[in-house]
mmCIF file of C-alpha atoms in Angstrom:
data_model
loop_
_atom_site.group_PDB
_atom_site.id
_atom_site.type_symbol
_atom_site.label_atom_id
_atom_site.label_comp_id
_atom_site.label_asym_id
_atom_site.label_seq_id
_atom_site.Cartn_x
_atom_site.Cartn_y
_atom_site.Cartn_z
ATOM 1 C CA MET S 1 84.915 141.497 113.514
ATOM 2 C CA HIS S 2 82.734 142.462 110.287
ATOM 3 C CA ASP S 3 82.459 141.107 107.182
ATOM 4 C CA LEU S 4 84.134 142.177 104.571
ATOM 5 C CA PRO S 5 82.812 141.887 101.061
ATOM 6 C CA LEU S 6 85.018 139.572 99.014
ATOM 7 C CA GLU S 7 85.358 141.630 96.255
ATOM 8 C CA ASN S 8 87.273 144.198 98.386
ATOM 9 C CA VAL S 9 89.956 141.546 99.630
ATOM 10 C CA TYR S 10 92.961 142.944 96.592
ATOM 11 C CA GLN S 11 92.933 146.503 98.351
ATOM 12 C CA LEU S 12 94.426 144.722 101.263
ATOM 13 C CA LEU S 13 96.928 142.679 99.895
ATOM 14 C CA GLU S 14 98.001 144.849 96.567
ATOM 15 C CA PRO S 15 99.853 147.182 98.264
ATOM 16 C CA GLY S 16 102.010 144.399 99.635
ATOM 17 C CA PRO S 17 101.882 144.460 103.717
ATOM 18 C CA VAL S 18 103.925 141.957 105.742
ATOM 19 C CA VAL S 19 101.059 139.296 107.139
ATOM 20 C CA LEU S 20 100.968 136.581 109.083
ATOM 21 C CA LEU S 21 99.499 133.209 108.132
ATOM 22 C CA THR S 22 98.259 130.660 110.496
ATOM 23 C CA THR S 23 97.676 126.946 109.895
ATOM 24 C CA ALA S 24 95.420 124.137 112.130
ATOM 25 C CA HIS S 25 97.016 120.567 111.604
ATOM 26 C CA GLU S 26 96.763 117.647 113.700
ATOM 27 C CA GLY S 27 95.546 119.804 117.256
ATOM 28 C CA ARG S 28 98.227 121.812 116.523
ATOM 29 C CA ARG S 29 97.764 125.283 115.159
ATOM 30 C CA ASN S 30 100.899 127.611 113.980
ATOM 31 C CA VAL S 31 101.619 131.015 112.611
ATOM 32 C CA MET S 32 104.638 132.439 110.513
ATOM 33 C CA THR S 33 105.381 135.695 109.140
ATOM 34 C CA MET S 34 105.173 136.483 105.484
ATOM 35 C CA SER S 35 106.001 138.666 102.694
ATOM 36 C CA TRP S 36 105.759 136.635 99.671
ATOM 37 C CA HIS S 37 102.440 137.315 98.278
ATOM 38 C CA MET S 38 100.435 138.673 95.675
ATOM 39 C CA MET S 39 97.050 139.079 94.070
ATOM 40 C CA VAL S 40 96.041 136.761 90.911
ATOM 41 C CA GLU S 41 92.512 137.273 90.677
ATOM 42 C CA PHE S 42 89.843 140.029 91.884
ATOM 43 C CA THR S 43 86.895 137.984 92.064
ATOM 44 C CA PRO S 44 86.771 135.497 93.699
ATOM 45 C CA PRO S 45 89.930 136.698 95.134
ATOM 46 C CA LEU S 46 92.509 134.548 94.346
ATOM 47 C CA VAL S 47 96.223 135.083 96.309
ATOM 48 C CA ALA S 48 99.540 133.427 95.051
ATOM 49 C CA CYS S 49 102.066 133.037 98.302
ATOM 50 C CA VAL S 50 105.241 131.322 98.970
ATOM 51 C CA VAL S 51 105.740 129.411 101.796
ATOM 52 C CA SER S 52 109.053 127.501 102.022
ATOM 53 C CA SER S 53 109.168 124.137 102.578
ATOM 54 C CA ALA S 54 111.813 124.664 105.208
ATOM 55 C CA ASP S 55 108.692 126.194 107.439
ATOM 56 C CA HIS S 56 106.663 124.216 109.661
ATOM 57 C CA SER S 57 103.854 125.755 108.154
ATOM 58 C CA PHE S 58 104.451 124.423 104.885
ATOM 59 C CA THR S 59 103.544 120.660 105.854
ATOM 60 C CA ALA S 60 100.212 121.915 107.379
ATOM 61 C CA LEU S 61 99.006 124.191 104.347
ATOM 62 C CA ARG S 62 100.042 120.727 102.063
ATOM 63 C CA ALA S 63 98.028 118.567 104.425
ATOM 64 C CA THR S 64 95.310 120.721 104.921
ATOM 65 C CA GLY S 65 94.890 123.109 102.406
ATOM 66 C CA GLU S 66 93.755 125.743 104.680
ATOM 67 C CA CYS S 67 94.990 128.923 106.233
ATOM 68 C CA VAL S 68 94.309 131.984 107.541
ATOM 69 C CA ILE S 69 96.029 135.285 106.000
ATOM 70 C CA ALA S 70 95.831 137.881 108.963
ATOM 71 C CA ILE S 71 97.095 141.367 108.476
ATOM 72 C CA PRO S 72 98.981 142.939 111.135
ATOM 73 C CA ALA S 73 99.041 147.363 111.783
ATOM 74 C CA VAL S 74 102.040 148.686 112.812
ATOM 75 C CA GLU S 75 101.405 148.448 116.305
ATOM 76 C CA MET S 76 102.331 144.342 116.349
ATOM 77 C CA ALA S 77 105.835 144.756 114.404
ATOM 78 C CA GLN S 78 107.726 143.517 117.431
ATOM 79 C CA GLN S 79 105.546 140.632 117.478
ATOM 80 C CA VAL S 80 105.254 140.010 113.794
ATOM 81 C CA VAL S 81 109.324 139.809 113.744
ATOM 82 C CA GLY S 82 109.454 137.460 116.995
ATOM 83 C CA ILE S 83 107.078 135.263 114.980
ATOM 84 C CA GLY S 84 109.349 135.143 112.110
ATOM 85 C CA ASN S 85 112.306 134.628 114.188
ATOM 86 C CA CYS S 86 111.378 130.913 115.638
ATOM 87 C CA SER S 87 109.507 128.111 114.127
ATOM 88 C CA GLY S 88 106.580 126.059 115.192
ATOM 89 C CA ARG S 89 108.543 122.945 115.268
ATOM 90 C CA ASP S 90 110.447 124.199 118.537
ATOM 91 C CA ILE S 91 107.367 126.128 120.365
ATOM 92 C CA ASP S 92 103.784 127.140 120.524
ATOM 93 C CA LYS S 93 103.875 130.548 119.053
ATOM 94 C CA PHE S 94 100.107 131.267 120.456
ATOM 95 C CA ALA S 95 101.569 130.683 123.753
ATOM 96 C CA ALA S 96 104.826 132.635 123.605
ATOM 97 C CA PHE S 97 103.468 135.501 121.622
ATOM 98 C CA PRO S 98 100.506 138.018 122.610
ATOM 99 C CA VAL S 99 98.299 137.025 119.518
ATOM 100 C CA THR S 100 94.754 135.498 120.258
ATOM 101 C CA PRO S 101 93.703 132.655 117.994
ATOM 102 C CA ARG S 102 89.803 132.865 117.090
ATOM 103 C CA ASP S 103 87.865 130.524 115.362
ATOM 104 C CA GLY S 104 86.929 131.370 111.614
ATOM 105 C CA ARG S 105 83.758 130.267 110.225
ATOM 106 C CA ALA S 106 85.009 128.698 107.096
ATOM 107 C CA VAL S 107 88.263 127.375 107.754
ATOM 108 C CA ALA S 108 89.974 125.377 110.771
ATOM 109 C CA ALA S 109 93.237 127.553 110.857
ATOM 110 C CA PRO S 110 92.743 130.316 113.551
ATOM 111 C CA LEU S 111 91.891 134.162 112.745
ATOM 112 C CA ILE S 112 94.362 136.378 115.269
ATOM 113 C CA GLU S 113 92.265 138.711 117.415
ATOM 114 C CA GLU S 114 94.496 141.620 117.439
ATOM 115 C CA CYS S 115 94.847 141.655 113.127
ATOM 116 C CA PHE S 116 92.960 144.189 111.559
ATOM 117 C CA ALA S 117 92.125 142.019 108.783
ATOM 118 C CA ASN S 118 91.681 138.065 108.430
ATOM 119 C CA LEU S 119 91.227 136.341 105.359
ATOM 120 C CA GLU S 120 90.172 132.508 105.407
ATOM 121 C CA CYS S 121 91.972 130.772 102.522
ATOM 122 C CA ARG S 122 91.897 127.647 100.620
ATOM 123 C CA VAL S 123 94.152 126.098 98.615
ATOM 124 C CA VAL S 124 92.945 126.054 94.815
ATOM 125 C CA ASP S 125 96.288 125.242 92.915
ATOM 126 C CA THR S 126 99.368 123.285 93.801
ATOM 127 C CA GLN S 127 100.918 122.908 90.349
ATOM 128 C CA LEU S 128 104.132 125.106 91.292
ATOM 129 C CA VAL S 129 104.140 123.734 94.913
ATOM 130 C CA GLN S 130 107.365 121.166 94.094
ATOM 131 C CA LYS S 131 108.595 123.871 91.961
ATOM 132 C CA PHE S 132 108.571 126.777 93.536
ATOM 133 C CA ASN S 133 106.889 126.454 96.999
ATOM 134 C CA LEU S 134 104.133 129.027 95.559
ATOM 135 C CA PHE S 135 100.667 127.862 96.684
ATOM 136 C CA VAL S 136 97.531 129.823 94.808
ATOM 137 C CA LEU S 137 94.715 130.322 97.879
ATOM 138 C CA GLU S 138 90.895 131.461 97.491
ATOM 139 C CA VAL S 139 89.960 133.667 99.695
ATOM 140 C CA VAL S 140 86.662 131.851 100.852
ATOM 141 C CA GLN S 141 85.692 134.891 103.955
ATOM 142 C CA ALA S 142 87.120 137.633 104.872
ATOM 143 C CA TRP S 143 86.679 140.028 108.311
ATOM 144 C CA THR S 144 87.965 143.592 109.348
ATOM 145 C CA ASP S 145 88.200 144.800 113.050
ATOM 146 C CA PRO S 146 85.881 147.986 112.694
ATOM 147 C CA GLN S 147 87.929 149.269 115.796
ATOM 148 C CA GLN S 148 90.974 149.718 114.026
ATOM 149 C CA ALA S 149 89.780 152.164 111.441
ATOM 150 C CA ALA S 150 93.236 153.548 110.007
ATOM 151 C CA PRO S 151 95.584 150.838 110.482
ATOM 152 C CA LYS S 152 99.179 151.619 108.975
ATOM 153 C CA THR S 153 100.818 148.374 107.594
ATOM 154 C CA ILE S 154 104.045 147.455 107.147
ATOM 155 C CA HIS S 155 106.650 146.748 104.034
ATOM 156 C CA HIS S 156 109.616 144.471 104.818
ATOM 157 C CA HIS S 157 112.997 145.788 102.992
ATOM 158 C CA GLY S 158 114.843 142.817 104.480
ATOM 159 C CA TYR S 159 116.694 142.258 107.808
ATOM 160 C CA GLY S 160 113.945 143.293 110.260
ATOM 161 C CA ASN S 161 114.292 146.621 107.946
ATOM 162 C CA PHE S 162 110.531 148.147 107.939
ATOM 163 C CA ILE S 163 108.703 151.039 106.157
ATOM 164 C CA VAL S 164 105.610 151.859 107.912
ATOM 165 C CA ASP S 165 102.682 153.353 105.753
ATOM 166 C CA GLY S 166 102.675 157.080 105.340
ATOM 167 C CA ALA S 167 100.961 159.766 103.464
ATOM 168 C CA ALA S 168 97.918 159.163 101.190
ATOM 169 C CA LEU S 169 97.810 160.281 97.886
ATOM 170 C CA SER S 170 94.404 160.082 95.116
ATOM 171 C CA ILE S 171 94.775 160.195 91.696
ATOM 172 C CA GLU S 172 91.653 159.915 89.526
ATOM 173 C CA SER S 173 92.295 156.479 87.914
ATOM 174 C CA LYS S 174 90.021 154.219 85.748
ATOM 175 C CA MET S 175 91.992 151.358 87.070
ATOM 176 C CA PRO S 176 90.248 149.111 90.159
ATOM 177 C CA MET F 1 122.454 153.500 86.317
ATOM 178 C CA HIS F 2 124.734 151.445 89.023
ATOM 179 C CA ASP F 3 124.824 147.670 88.626
ATOM 180 C CA LEU F 4 122.885 146.244 92.124
ATOM 181 C CA PRO F 5 123.950 142.709 93.043
ATOM 182 C CA LEU F 6 121.527 140.038 92.779
ATOM 183 C CA GLU F 7 121.070 138.993 96.019
ATOM 184 C CA ASN F 8 119.632 142.307 96.924
ATOM 185 C CA VAL F 9 116.598 142.369 93.969
ATOM 186 C CA TYR F 10 114.264 141.296 96.635
ATOM 187 C CA GLN F 11 114.444 144.114 99.101
ATOM 188 C CA LEU F 12 113.359 146.404 96.420
ATOM 189 C CA LEU F 13 110.072 144.224 95.435
ATOM 190 C CA GLU F 14 109.093 142.223 98.875
ATOM 191 C CA PRO F 15 107.537 145.816 100.356
ATOM 192 C CA GLY F 16 104.996 145.578 97.626
ATOM 193 C CA PRO F 17 105.668 148.845 95.710
ATOM 194 C CA VAL F 18 103.508 150.096 92.181
ATOM 195 C CA VAL F 19 105.978 148.880 89.574
ATOM 196 C CA LEU F 20 105.983 149.513 85.328
ATOM 197 C CA LEU F 21 106.602 146.371 83.196
ATOM 198 C CA THR F 22 108.534 147.204 79.768
ATOM 199 C CA THR F 23 108.357 144.595 76.660
ATOM 200 C CA ALA F 24 109.415 145.084 73.329
ATOM 201 C CA HIS F 25 107.877 143.167 70.410
ATOM 202 C CA GLU F 26 107.984 143.579 66.479
ATOM 203 C CA GLY F 27 109.658 146.892 66.812
ATOM 204 C CA ARG F 28 107.276 148.220 69.158
ATOM 205 C CA ARG F 29 108.233 149.165 72.700
ATOM 206 C CA ASN F 30 105.326 148.891 75.519
ATOM 207 C CA VAL F 31 104.912 149.644 79.554
ATOM 208 C CA MET F 32 102.306 149.168 81.681
ATOM 209 C CA THR F 33 101.210 149.603 85.102
ATOM 210 C CA MET F 34 101.260 146.728 87.669
ATOM 211 C CA SER F 35 100.864 145.369 91.202
ATOM 212 C CA TRP F 36 100.398 141.939 91.304
ATOM 213 C CA HIS F 37 104.231 141.150 91.848
ATOM 214 C CA MET F 38 106.065 139.190 94.309
ATOM 215 C CA MET F 39 109.445 137.448 95.309
ATOM 216 C CA VAL F 40 109.703 133.726 94.741
ATOM 217 C CA GLU F 41 113.420 133.116 95.317
ATOM 218 C CA PHE F 42 116.616 135.208 96.603
ATOM 219 C CA THR F 43 119.065 134.227 94.452
ATOM 220 C CA PRO F 44 118.910 133.575 91.791
ATOM 221 C CA PRO F 45 115.989 136.393 92.454
ATOM 222 C CA LEU F 46 112.258 134.788 90.896
ATOM 223 C CA VAL F 47 109.606 137.277 90.872
ATOM 224 C CA ALA F 48 105.766 136.033 90.166
ATOM 225 C CA CYS F 49 103.601 138.595 88.421
ATOM 226 C CA VAL F 50 99.935 138.459 86.749
ATOM 227 C CA VAL F 51 99.840 140.278 83.843
ATOM 228 C CA SER F 52 96.255 139.791 82.191
ATOM 229 C CA SER F 53 95.527 138.420 79.038
ATOM 230 C CA ALA F 54 93.610 141.302 78.215
ATOM 231 C CA ASP F 55 96.773 143.532 78.312
ATOM 232 C CA HIS F 56 98.607 144.680 75.502
ATOM 233 C CA SER F 57 101.869 143.555 76.858
ATOM 234 C CA PHE F 58 100.587 139.676 77.288
ATOM 235 C CA THR F 59 101.139 139.559 73.760
ATOM 236 C CA ALA F 60 104.998 140.471 73.873
ATOM 237 C CA LEU F 61 105.824 139.139 77.360
ATOM 238 C CA ARG F 62 104.634 135.515 75.919
ATOM 239 C CA ALA F 63 105.933 136.072 72.825
ATOM 240 C CA THR F 64 109.427 137.076 73.845
ATOM 241 C CA GLY F 65 109.626 135.860 77.385
ATOM 242 C CA GLU F 66 111.403 138.930 78.414
ATOM 243 C CA CYS F 67 110.244 142.094 79.866
ATOM 244 C CA VAL F 68 111.932 145.100 82.324
ATOM 245 C CA ILE F 69 110.412 145.571 86.178
ATOM 246 C CA ALA F 70 111.209 149.677 86.588
ATOM 247 C CA ILE F 71 110.569 150.906 89.934
ATOM 248 C CA PRO F 72 108.714 154.307 90.063
ATOM 249 C CA ALA F 73 109.665 156.792 93.019
ATOM 250 C CA VAL F 74 106.383 158.642 94.524
ATOM 251 C CA GLU F 75 107.578 161.723 91.908
ATOM 252 C CA MET F 76 105.862 159.632 88.953
ATOM 253 C CA ALA F 77 103.051 158.905 90.454
ATOM 254 C CA GLN F 78 100.880 160.941 88.153
ATOM 255 C CA GLN F 79 102.572 159.314 85.259
ATOM 256 C CA VAL F 80 102.362 155.652 86.827
ATOM 257 C CA VAL F 81 98.710 156.210 86.900
ATOM 258 C CA GLY F 82 98.542 157.600 83.254
ATOM 259 C CA ILE F 83 100.274 154.718 81.897
ATOM 260 C CA GLY F 84 97.880 151.996 83.938
ATOM 261 C CA ASN F 85 94.631 154.038 82.131
ATOM 262 C CA CYS F 86 95.567 153.470 78.641
ATOM 263 C CA SER F 87 96.596 150.923 76.013
ATOM 264 C CA GLY F 88 99.903 150.198 73.842
ATOM 265 C CA ARG F 89 97.034 148.795 71.624
ATOM 266 C CA ASP F 90 96.254 152.579 71.505
ATOM 267 C CA ILE F 91 99.080 154.662 71.530
ATOM 268 C CA ASP F 92 102.699 154.594 71.891
ATOM 269 C CA LYS F 93 103.275 155.402 75.821
ATOM 270 C CA PHE F 94 106.892 156.178 75.229
ATOM 271 C CA ALA F 95 105.946 159.064 73.113
ATOM 272 C CA ALA F 96 102.915 160.055 75.061
ATOM 273 C CA PHE F 97 104.270 160.110 78.524
ATOM 274 C CA PRO F 98 107.326 161.644 80.187
ATOM 275 C CA VAL F 99 109.243 158.256 80.560
ATOM 276 C CA THR F 100 112.370 157.769 78.783
ATOM 277 C CA PRO F 101 113.408 154.088 77.403
ATOM 278 C CA ARG F 102 116.987 153.050 77.513
ATOM 279 C CA ASP F 103 118.976 150.112 76.156
ATOM 280 C CA GLY F 104 119.431 147.573 78.602
ATOM 281 C CA ARG F 105 122.366 144.623 78.927
ATOM 282 C CA ALA F 106 120.379 141.331 78.693
ATOM 283 C CA VAL F 107 116.823 141.785 77.537
ATOM 284 C CA ALA F 108 115.538 143.975 74.474
ATOM 285 C CA ALA F 109 113.180 145.417 76.711
ATOM 286 C CA PRO F 110 113.692 148.793 77.831
ATOM 287 C CA LEU F 111 115.088 150.235 80.893
ATOM 288 C CA ILE F 112 113.294 153.398 82.145
ATOM 289 C CA GLU F 113 115.995 156.245 83.030
ATOM 290 C CA GLU F 114 113.502 158.077 85.349
ATOM 291 C CA CYS F 115 113.043 155.141 87.710
ATOM 292 C CA PHE F 116 115.170 154.493 90.735
ATOM 293 C CA ALA F 117 115.551 150.955 89.813
ATOM 294 C CA ASN F 118 115.101 148.611 86.895
ATOM 295 C CA LEU F 119 115.000 145.189 86.542
ATOM 296 C CA GLU F 120 115.746 143.432 83.321
ATOM 297 C CA CYS F 121 113.766 139.851 83.536
ATOM 298 C CA ARG F 122 113.170 136.296 81.581
ATOM 299 C CA VAL F 123 110.599 134.037 81.602
ATOM 300 C CA VAL F 124 111.451 131.067 83.069
ATOM 301 C CA ASP F 125 107.761 129.320 83.872
ATOM 302 C CA THR F 126 104.710 129.428 82.483
ATOM 303 C CA GLN F 127 102.664 126.620 83.589
ATOM 304 C CA LEU F 128 100.050 129.020 84.923
ATOM 305 C CA VAL F 129 100.021 131.470 82.278
ATOM 306 C CA GLN F 130 97.067 129.650 80.719
ATOM 307 C CA LYS F 131 95.097 129.287 83.969
ATOM 308 C CA PHE F 132 95.985 132.418 86.092
ATOM 309 C CA ASN F 133 98.057 134.873 83.475
ATOM 310 C CA LEU F 134 100.674 134.162 85.861
ATOM 311 C CA PHE F 135 104.324 134.282 84.637
ATOM 312 C CA VAL F 136 107.606 133.285 86.551
ATOM 313 C CA LEU F 137 110.487 135.545 85.849
ATOM 314 C CA GLU F 138 114.132 135.397 86.655
ATOM 315 C CA VAL F 139 116.274 138.798 87.355
ATOM 316 C CA VAL F 140 119.155 138.187 85.159
ATOM 317 C CA GLN F 141 120.388 141.796 85.281
ATOM 318 C CA ALA F 142 119.348 144.685 87.717
ATOM 319 C CA TRP F 143 120.559 148.354 88.364
ATOM 320 C CA THR F 144 119.964 151.277 90.577
ATOM 321 C CA ASP F 145 120.029 155.104 90.022
ATOM 322 C CA PRO F 146 122.697 156.180 92.550
ATOM 323 C CA GLN F 147 121.186 159.804 92.256
ATOM 324 C CA GLN F 148 117.819 158.472 93.790
ATOM 325 C CA ALA F 149 119.129 158.096 97.029
ATOM 326 C CA ALA F 150 116.089 157.305 99.036
ATOM 327 C CA PRO F 151 113.155 156.997 97.074
ATOM 328 C CA LYS F 152 109.806 156.696 98.102
ATOM 329 C CA THR F 153 107.513 154.069 96.693
ATOM 330 C CA ILE F 154 103.747 153.795 96.134
ATOM 331 C CA HIS F 155 101.257 150.950 97.309
ATOM 332 C CA HIS F 156 98.025 150.838 95.190
ATOM 333 C CA HIS F 157 94.749 149.958 97.801
ATOM 334 C CA GLY F 158 92.660 150.448 94.546
ATOM 335 C CA TYR F 159 90.969 153.134 92.222
ATOM 336 C CA GLY F 160 93.938 155.502 92.148
ATOM 337 C CA ASN F 161 94.223 155.676 95.988
ATOM 338 C CA PHE F 162 97.762 154.996 96.934
ATOM 339 C CA ILE F 163 99.819 155.248 100.337
ATOM 340 C CA VAL F 164 102.892 156.217 100.397
ATOM 341 C CA ASP F 165 106.171 155.141 102.240
ATOM 342 C CA GLY F 166 106.298 156.695 105.551
ATOM 343 C CA ALA F 167 108.473 156.470 108.740
ATOM 344 C CA ALA F 168 111.370 153.611 108.274
ATOM 345 C CA LEU F 169 111.374 151.085 111.625
ATOM 346 C CA SER F 170 114.276 148.707 112.259
ATOM 347 C CA ILE F 171 113.803 145.487 114.629
ATOM 348 C CA GLU F 172 116.490 143.242 115.264
ATOM 349 C CA SER F 173 115.939 140.220 113.029
ATOM 350 C CA LYS F 174 117.114 136.704 111.758
ATOM 351 C CA MET F 175 115.472 136.858 108.435
ATOM 352 C CA PRO F 176 116.615 137.888 105.439
#
C-alpha cells in the first residue's frame, strides 16, 4: 500500500461510500460495516461517524480511541453485508470472512488488505458520544492500494439495496 | 410534492449525495451546496452537517435554527456547481440560478421545486458548532417529487469531479 497525502483524504469519504471500521481491544480485532460518516475538516482531515452503543465496536472505540476506516470496492459487497449482519460479540469476523488484517503504522486497529484505501484514525472529540453515539476522528495516516486503480464504491439505500458508482462527470469548479 | 414518511429519510441521505441547503433570514433566502452531512438517528431522523463559518448560510442557520436540505438529481449538476461557486453575500442565488423557491410546511427556509426530495429541518444541537461548525438537525417534514421516479444523484470527489449513481445491487441483509 502507498501513502496517501492527508489533504486528499476528503476525496475518498466525501462521496459517501459504505466503509468498514476496524478496532483492536484487549487482544481482539473486530470489524463492522458503517455508512453514517462525514468529513468535518480538510486538513488535518477530521471525520465524524456514528457507531451505535449497541454495536460491539462501540466499547473498543471508546476504550482505545483508535480505529481504521477501510474502504471496500464493489467486489467486496457480499462480505460487507455479511460483516454488517453479525456481531463481534459472537464471532471472530476476521476468521469468518475473507478479509485480511494487516498492521498499520499509527494505531493498533488493523488495516484491511483487500480494501483500496485504509485510514488510520484517532478519536479527537467525544462530546456528542453520550447523546448521539457521534465520534469525531482525526485521520493520522492514510493508505491506498495502487493495484486498485479505479475502484467503484457502493452506497447504501437501506435493507441491502446499494447503488454502485457509475459514470464520472467533471464540471469546472472553484471548490475543493 | 408528496409527503415522505420520516422513517424513510435515511434512505435518501445515507448514500452521501451532494445536496443543497436553503435558509431564510431577515427577509432573504439563500442556498448553498453541501456534501458534508450524515445520518445520526433513524427516527426521528437526525442529520449532522458541517456548514463553514465562512459560508454566508452559517449566520442564517445559527440565527434561525432552520433549514431545508434539498436533493438534486444529476440533471441539476451544473446549477449545483454554480450555486457552490458563489456567495449569498454577493448575489441573490434564487434570481441567478434556475431554482424555484417554494414554501414549506414547518420551516421558513424554502423548498426547491426542481429537487426530487426536500427535507425541512430544525437545529437540535449546537454543542459542536463553535469547535467544528457541526450542526445536528432534526428532519421534521419530508417531501418527494413523484414525477422524478428514479433520480440519479451525484457524489463529489473534489474540484468539480463527480460520480453519478450507476447500477443497483441488492444483497439480502438484516440491516435497515
